N, CA, C and O atoms as a printed pandas DataFrame, in Angstrom:
     atom_number atom_name residue_name chain_id  residue_number  x_coord  y_coord  z_coord
0              1         N          MET        A               1   95.396   76.984  121.968
1              2        CA          MET        A               1   94.997   79.286  120.909
2              3         C          MET        A               1   93.617   79.939  122.079
3              4         O          MET        A               1   92.579   79.360  122.396
4              5         N          LYS        A               2   94.043   81.117  122.442
5              6        CA          LYS        A               2   92.909   81.595  123.008
6              7         C          LYS        A               2   91.580   82.012  122.635
7              8         O          LYS        A               2   91.175   81.601  121.548
8              9         N          THR        A               3   91.061   82.517  123.107
9             10        CA          THR        A               3   89.573   82.790  122.711
10            11         C          THR        A               3   89.193   83.873  122.672
11            12         O          THR        A               3   89.250   84.536  123.707
12            13         N          ALA        A               4   88.646   84.476  121.422
13            14        CA          ALA        A               4   88.759   85.690  121.094
14            15         C          ALA        A               4   88.020   86.474  120.565
15            16         O          ALA        A               4   87.289   85.650  120.013
16            17         N          ALA        A               5   87.425   87.876  120.152
17            18        CA          ALA        A               5   86.361   88.099  118.918
18            19         C          ALA        A               5   87.193   87.325  117.939
19            20         O          ALA        A               5   88.384   87.102  117.722
20            21         N          PRO        A               6   85.806   86.964  117.358
21            22        CA          PRO        A               6   85.963   86.106  115.870
22            23         C          PRO        A               6   86.591   87.592  114.655
23            24         O          PRO        A               6   86.203   88.737  114.421
24            25         N          VAL        A               7   87.894   86.567  114.094
25            26        CA          VAL        A               7   88.390   87.084  113.649
26            27         C          VAL        A               7   88.084   86.958  111.981
27            28         O          VAL        A               7   88.733   87.830  111.403
28            29         N          ILE        A               8   87.443   86.292  111.218
29            30        CA          ILE        A               8   86.893   85.312  110.317
30            31         C          ILE        A               8   85.366   85.794  110.377
31            32         O          ILE        A               8   84.735   85.707  111.431
32            33         N          HIS        A               9   84.758   86.342  109.123
33            34        CA          HIS        A               9   83.216   86.849  108.868
34            35         C          HIS        A               9   83.072   86.561  107.435
35            36         O          HIS        A               9   83.649   87.206  106.560
36            37         N          SER        A              10   82.101   85.343  107.171
37            38        CA          SER        A              10   81.367   85.586  105.781
38            39         C          SER        A              10   79.477   85.821  105.801
39            40         O          SER        A              10   78.552   85.290  106.416
40            41         N          ASP        A              11   79.598   86.899  104.775
41            42        CA          ASP        A              11   78.120   86.940  104.622
42            43         C          ASP        A              11   77.960   87.042  103.226
43            44         O          ASP        A              11   78.830   87.582  102.543
44            45         N          PRO        A              12   76.951   86.585  102.746
45            46        CA          PRO        A              12   76.198   86.761  101.038
46            47         C          PRO        A              12   76.244   87.857  100.794
47            48         O          PRO        A              12   75.719   88.091   99.705
48            49         N          ASP        A              13   76.809   89.098  101.511
49            50        CA          ASP        A              13   76.628   90.241  100.337
50            51         C          ASP        A              13   77.719   90.952  100.855
51            52         O          ASP        A              13   77.474   92.155  100.936
52            53         N          ILE        A              14   79.140   90.541  101.335
53            54        CA          ILE        A              14   79.825   90.554  101.554
54            55         C          ILE        A              14   81.404   89.219  100.083
55            56         O          ILE        A              14   81.818   88.188  100.613
56            57         N          LEU        A              15   81.732   89.411   99.147
57            58        CA          LEU        A              15   82.093   89.071   98.248
58            59         C          LEU        A              15   80.972   87.539   98.048
59            60         O          LEU        A              15   81.368   86.374   98.036
60            61         N          GLY        A              16   80.157   87.810   97.969
61            62        CA          GLY        A              16   79.267   86.442   97.807
62            63         C          GLY        A              16   79.317   85.209   98.622
63            64         O          GLY        A              16   79.347   83.988   98.463
64            65         N          GLY        A              17   79.310   86.600  100.115
65            66        CA          GLY        A              17   80.132   85.263  100.944
66            67         C          GLY        A              17   81.164   83.952  101.576
67            68         O          GLY        A              17   81.103   82.894  102.201
68            69         N          THR        A              18   82.371   85.127  100.735
69            70        CA          THR        A              18   83.818   84.761  100.838
70            71         C          THR        A              18   83.932   84.672  102.378
71            72         O          THR        A              18   83.144   85.382  103.003
72            73         N          PRO        A              19   85.017   83.711  103.264
73            74        CA          PRO        A              19   85.326   84.240  104.455
74            75         C          PRO        A              19   86.602   85.170  104.197
75            76         O          PRO        A              19   87.663   84.972  103.606
76            77         N          VAL        A              20   85.948   86.509  105.033
77            78        CA          VAL        A              20   87.226   87.833  104.954
78            79         C          VAL        A              20   87.198   87.753  106.377
79            80         O          VAL        A              20   86.477   87.129  107.156
80            81         N          PHE        A              21   88.321   88.670  106.554
81            82        CA          PHE        A              21   88.736   89.350  107.869
82            83         C          PHE        A              21   87.556   90.084  108.758
83            84         O          PHE        A              21   86.930   91.023  108.265
84            85         N          VAL        A              22   87.361   89.744  109.715
85            86        CA          VAL        A              22   86.226   90.742  110.427
86            87         C          VAL        A              22   86.559   92.509  109.636
87            88         O          VAL        A              22   87.718   92.846  109.396
88            89         N          GLY        A              23   85.592   93.266  109.386
89            90        CA          GLY        A              23   85.544   94.500  109.198
90            91         C          GLY        A              23   86.832   94.723  108.013
91            92         O          GLY        A              23   87.945   95.063  108.414
92            93         N          THR        A              24   86.646   94.565  106.967
93            94        CA          THR        A              24   87.428   93.971  106.046
94            95         C          THR        A              24   87.032   93.165  104.478
95            96         O          THR        A              24   86.771   91.963  104.522
96            97         N          ARG        A              25   87.010   93.801  103.302
97            98        CA          ARG        A              25   86.949   92.970  102.217
98            99         C          ARG        A              25   88.303   92.053  102.217
99           100         O          ARG        A              25   88.934   92.115  101.162
100          101         N          VAL        A              26   88.592   91.604  102.759
101          102        CA          VAL        A              26   89.881   90.505  102.059
102          103         C          VAL        A              26   90.054   89.232  102.306
103          104         O          VAL        A              26   90.189   88.860  103.472
104          105         N          PRO        A              27   90.074   88.583  101.543
105          106        CA          PRO        A              27   89.576   87.157  101.815
106          107         C          PRO        A              27   90.606   86.668  102.461
107          108         O          PRO        A              27   91.750   87.073  102.255
108          109         N          ILE        A              28   90.303   85.721  103.336
109          110        CA          ILE        A              28   91.564   84.912  104.060
110          111         C          ILE        A              28   92.104   84.111  103.448
111          112         O          ILE        A              28   93.281   83.847  103.697
112          113         N          LYS        A              29   91.322   83.389  102.322
113          114        CA          LYS        A              29   92.708   83.130  101.170
114          115         C          LYS        A              29   93.550   83.293  100.293
115          116         O          LYS        A              29   94.183   82.535   99.559
116          117         N          THR        A              30   93.449   85.378  100.579
117          118        CA          THR        A              30   94.229   86.096  100.122
118          119         C          THR        A              30   96.092   85.441  101.257
119          120         O          THR        A              30   97.248   85.161  100.939
120          121         N          LEU        A              31   95.254   85.504  102.613
121          122        CA          LEU        A              31   96.497   85.311  103.208
122          123         C          LEU        A              31   96.981   84.239  103.364
123          124         O          LEU        A              31   98.028   84.280  104.010
124          125         N          LEU        A              32   96.416   82.501  102.791
125          126        CA          LEU        A              32   96.805   81.630  102.247
126          127         C          LEU        A              32   97.667   81.303  101.295
127          128         O          LEU        A              32   98.531   80.426  101.310
128          129         N          ASP        A              33   97.261   82.378  100.119
129          130        CA          ASP        A              33   98.087   81.866   98.483
130          131         C          ASP        A              33   99.260   83.035   99.212
131          132         O          ASP        A              33  100.393   82.633   98.948
132          133         N          TYR        A              34   99.292   84.128   99.902
133          134        CA          TYR        A              34  100.351   84.864  100.077
134          135         C          TYR        A              34  101.730   83.854  100.560
135          136         O          TYR        A              34  102.827   83.802  100.004
136          137         N          LEU        A              35  101.238   83.057  101.838
137          138        CA          LEU        A              35  102.481   82.323  102.543
138          139         C          LEU        A              35  102.625   81.183  101.719
139          140         O          LEU        A              35  103.740   80.662  101.688
140          141         N          LYS        A              36  101.637   80.656  100.993
141          142        CA          LYS        A              36  101.890   79.634   99.746
142          143         C          LYS        A              36  102.826   79.616   98.897
143          144         O          LYS        A              36  103.432   78.628   98.485
144          145         N          ALA        A              37  102.958   80.631   98.634
145          146        CA          ALA        A              37  103.798   81.417   97.883
146          147         C          ALA        A              37  104.837   81.942   98.048
147          148         O          ALA        A              37  105.564   82.562   97.272
148          149         N          GLY        A              38  104.975   81.556   99.673
149          150        CA          GLY        A              38  106.644   81.823  100.387
150          151         C          GLY        A              38  106.849   83.427  100.423
151          152         O          GLY        A              38  107.897   84.065  100.524
152          153         N          ASP        A              39  105.332   83.934  100.293
153          154        CA          ASP        A              39  105.933   85.396  100.740
154          155         C          ASP        A              39  106.012   85.348  102.215
155          156         O          ASP        A              39  105.665   84.355  102.855
156          157         N          PRO        A              40  106.631   86.804  102.932
157          158        CA          PRO        A              40  106.590   86.552  104.240
158          159         C          PRO        A              40  105.266   87.516  104.792
159          160         O          PRO        A              40  104.938   88.554  104.218
160          161         N          LEU        A              41  104.805   87.156  105.605
161          162        CA          LEU        A              41  103.550   87.718  106.568
162          163         C          LEU        A              41  103.413   88.846  106.806
163          164         O          LEU        A              41  102.369   89.317  107.255
164          165         N          ASP        A              42  104.738   89.685  106.477
165          166        CA          ASP        A              42  104.894   91.695  106.720
166          167         C          ASP        A              42  104.575   92.043  105.170
167          168         O          ASP        A              42  104.062   93.090  104.775
168          169         N          GLU        A              43  104.913   91.140  104.515
169          170        CA          GLU        A              43  104.411   91.778  102.426
170          171         C          GLU        A              43  103.124   91.435  102.700
171          172         O          GLU        A              43  102.307   92.267  102.305
172          173         N          PHE        A              44  102.670   90.462  103.260
173          174        CA          PHE        A              44  101.037   90.368  103.521
174          175         C          PHE        A              44  100.456   91.818  104.043
175          176         O          PHE        A              44  100.059   92.633  103.211
176          177         N          LEU        A              45  100.422   92.092  105.377
177          178        CA          LEU        A              45  100.172   92.968  106.356
178          179         C          LEU        A              45  100.487   94.799  105.325
179          180         O          LEU        A              45   99.757   95.769  105.528
180          181         N          GLU        A              46  101.407   94.820  104.549
181          182        CA          GLU        A              46  101.842   95.678  103.923
182          183         C          GLU        A              46  100.876   95.760  102.779
183          184         O          GLU        A              46  100.286   96.839  102.842
184          185         N          HIS        A              47  100.551   95.155  101.924
185          186        CA          HIS        A              47   99.570   95.004  100.880
186          187         C          HIS        A              47   98.023   95.086  100.893
187          188         O          HIS        A              47   97.221   95.360  100.000
188          189         N          PHE        A              48   97.797   94.610  102.782
189          190        CA          PHE        A              48   96.385   94.428  103.098
190          191         C          PHE        A              48   96.391   95.535  104.924
191          192         O          PHE        A              48   96.272   95.043  106.046
192          193         N          PRO        A              49   96.563   96.975  104.594
193          194        CA          PRO        A              49   96.658   97.265  106.091
194          195         C          PRO        A              49   95.247   97.213  106.788
195          196         O          PRO        A              49   95.192   96.903  107.978
196          197         N          SER        A              50   94.418   97.427  106.273
197          198        CA          SER        A              50   93.389   96.783  107.050
198          199         C          SER        A              50   93.246   95.541  107.556
199          200         O          SER        A              50   92.092   95.266  107.884
200          201         N          VAL        A              51   94.030   94.739  107.715
201          202        CA          VAL        A              51   94.078   93.448  108.653
202          203         C          VAL        A              51   95.540   93.849  109.023
203          204         O          VAL        A              51   96.527   94.281  108.428
204          205         N          SER        A              52   95.043   93.336  110.878
205          206        CA          SER        A              52   96.203   94.020  111.543
206          207         C          SER        A              52   96.710   92.222  111.691
207          208         O          SER        A              52   96.034   91.204  111.543
208          209         N          ARG        A              53   98.333   92.428  112.081
209          210        CA          ARG        A              53   99.350   91.298  112.264
210          211         C          ARG        A              53   98.458   89.918  113.621
211          212         O          ARG        A              53   98.479   88.687  113.617
212          213         N          GLU        A              54   97.898   90.763  114.434
213          214        CA          GLU        A              54   96.692   90.027  115.262
214          215         C          GLU        A              54   95.984   88.648  114.879
215          216         O          GLU        A              54   96.025   87.471  115.236
216          217         N          HIS        A              55   95.189   89.595  113.781
217          218        CA          HIS        A              55   94.138   88.472  112.839
218          219         C          HIS        A              55   94.681   88.061  112.097
219          220         O          HIS        A              55   94.039   87.106  111.658
220          221         N          ALA        A              56   95.471   88.161  111.656
221          222        CA          ALA        A              56   96.039   87.325  110.411
222          223         C          ALA        A              56   96.467   85.880  111.188
223          224         O          ALA        A              56   95.998   84.774  110.920
224          225         N          ILE        A              57   97.920   86.313  112.665
225          226        CA          ILE        A              57   97.962   84.928  113.234
226          227         C          ILE        A              57   96.408   84.541  113.745
227          228         O          ILE        A              57   95.698   83.685  113.217
228          229         N          ALA        A              58   96.161   85.116  114.540
229          230        CA          ALA        A              58   94.278   84.770  115.074
230          231         C          ALA        A              58   94.201   83.153  113.846
231          232         O          ALA        A              58   94.450   81.967  114.065
232          233         N          ALA        A              59   93.743   83.887  112.597
233          234        CA          ALA        A              59   93.312   83.436  111.076
234          235         C          ALA        A              59   94.320   81.915  111.160
235          236         O          ALA        A              59   93.915   80.756  111.246
236          237         N          LEU        A              60   95.700   82.415  111.100
237          238        CA          LEU        A              60   96.343   81.182  110.936
238          239         C          LEU        A              60   96.440   80.011  111.981
239          240         O          LEU        A              60   96.618   78.808  111.791
240          241         N          GLU        A              61   96.295   80.609  112.953
241          242        CA          GLU        A              61   95.794   79.417  114.431
242          243         C          GLU        A              61   94.851   78.537  113.752
243          244         O          GLU        A              61   95.082   77.443  113.238
244          245         N          LEU        A              62   93.190   79.508  113.868
245          246        CA          LEU        A              62   92.287   78.563  113.613
246          247         C          LEU        A              62   92.306   77.576  112.220
247          248         O          LEU        A              62   91.650   76.549  112.046
248          249         N          ALA        A              63   93.208   78.182  111.346
249          250        CA          ALA        A              63   93.568   77.389  110.586
250          251         C          ALA        A              63   93.908   76.088  110.791
251          252         O          ALA        A              63   93.337   75.264  110.076
252          253         N          VAL        A              64   94.951   75.574  111.850
253          254        CA          VAL        A              64   95.653   75.176  112.027
254          255         C          VAL        A              64   95.155   73.905  112.874
255          256         O          VAL        A              64   95.589   72.758  112.979
256          257         N          VAL        A              65   93.663   74.839  113.640
257          258        CA          VAL        A              65   92.914   73.617  114.952
258          259         C          VAL        A              65   92.058   72.817  113.778
259          260         O          VAL        A              65   91.500   71.743  114.000
260          261         N          VAL        A              66   92.030   73.611  112.276
261          262        CA          VAL        A              66   90.658   72.846  111.725
262          263         C          VAL        A              66   91.600   72.359  110.682
263          264         O          VAL        A              66   90.888   71.910  109.784
264          265         N          HIS        A              67   92.420   72.272  110.471
265          266        CA          HIS        A              67   93.638   71.019  109.592
266          267         C          HIS        A              67   93.825   70.198  110.535
267          268         O          HIS        A              67   93.815   69.004  110.234
268          269         N          ASN        A              68   94.004   70.507  111.653
269          270        CA          ASN        A              68   93.733   69.119  112.638
270          271         C          ASN        A              68   93.035   68.464  113.240
271          272         O          ASN        A              68   93.301   67.620  114.096
272          273         N          SER        A              69   92.136   68.782  112.864
273          274        CA          SER        A              69   90.932   68.163  113.655
274          275         C          SER        A              69   90.481   67.059  112.740
275          276         O          SER        A              69   89.529   66.345  113.055
């Protein structure tokens, strides 16, 4: 995984501290819920255009690293 700018942000003033994509109010969990339900990444990106493909992929890569730790 490349080191890059953060893609996940948590702030008590934004959705009560729920981790969201940087610069949005879209929870990371929403992406995971879409994928868990079998929806393709493109569908998530269509529904949440404020999230870039690069940010979604970076968040998934981070989730894999954290899961495997």
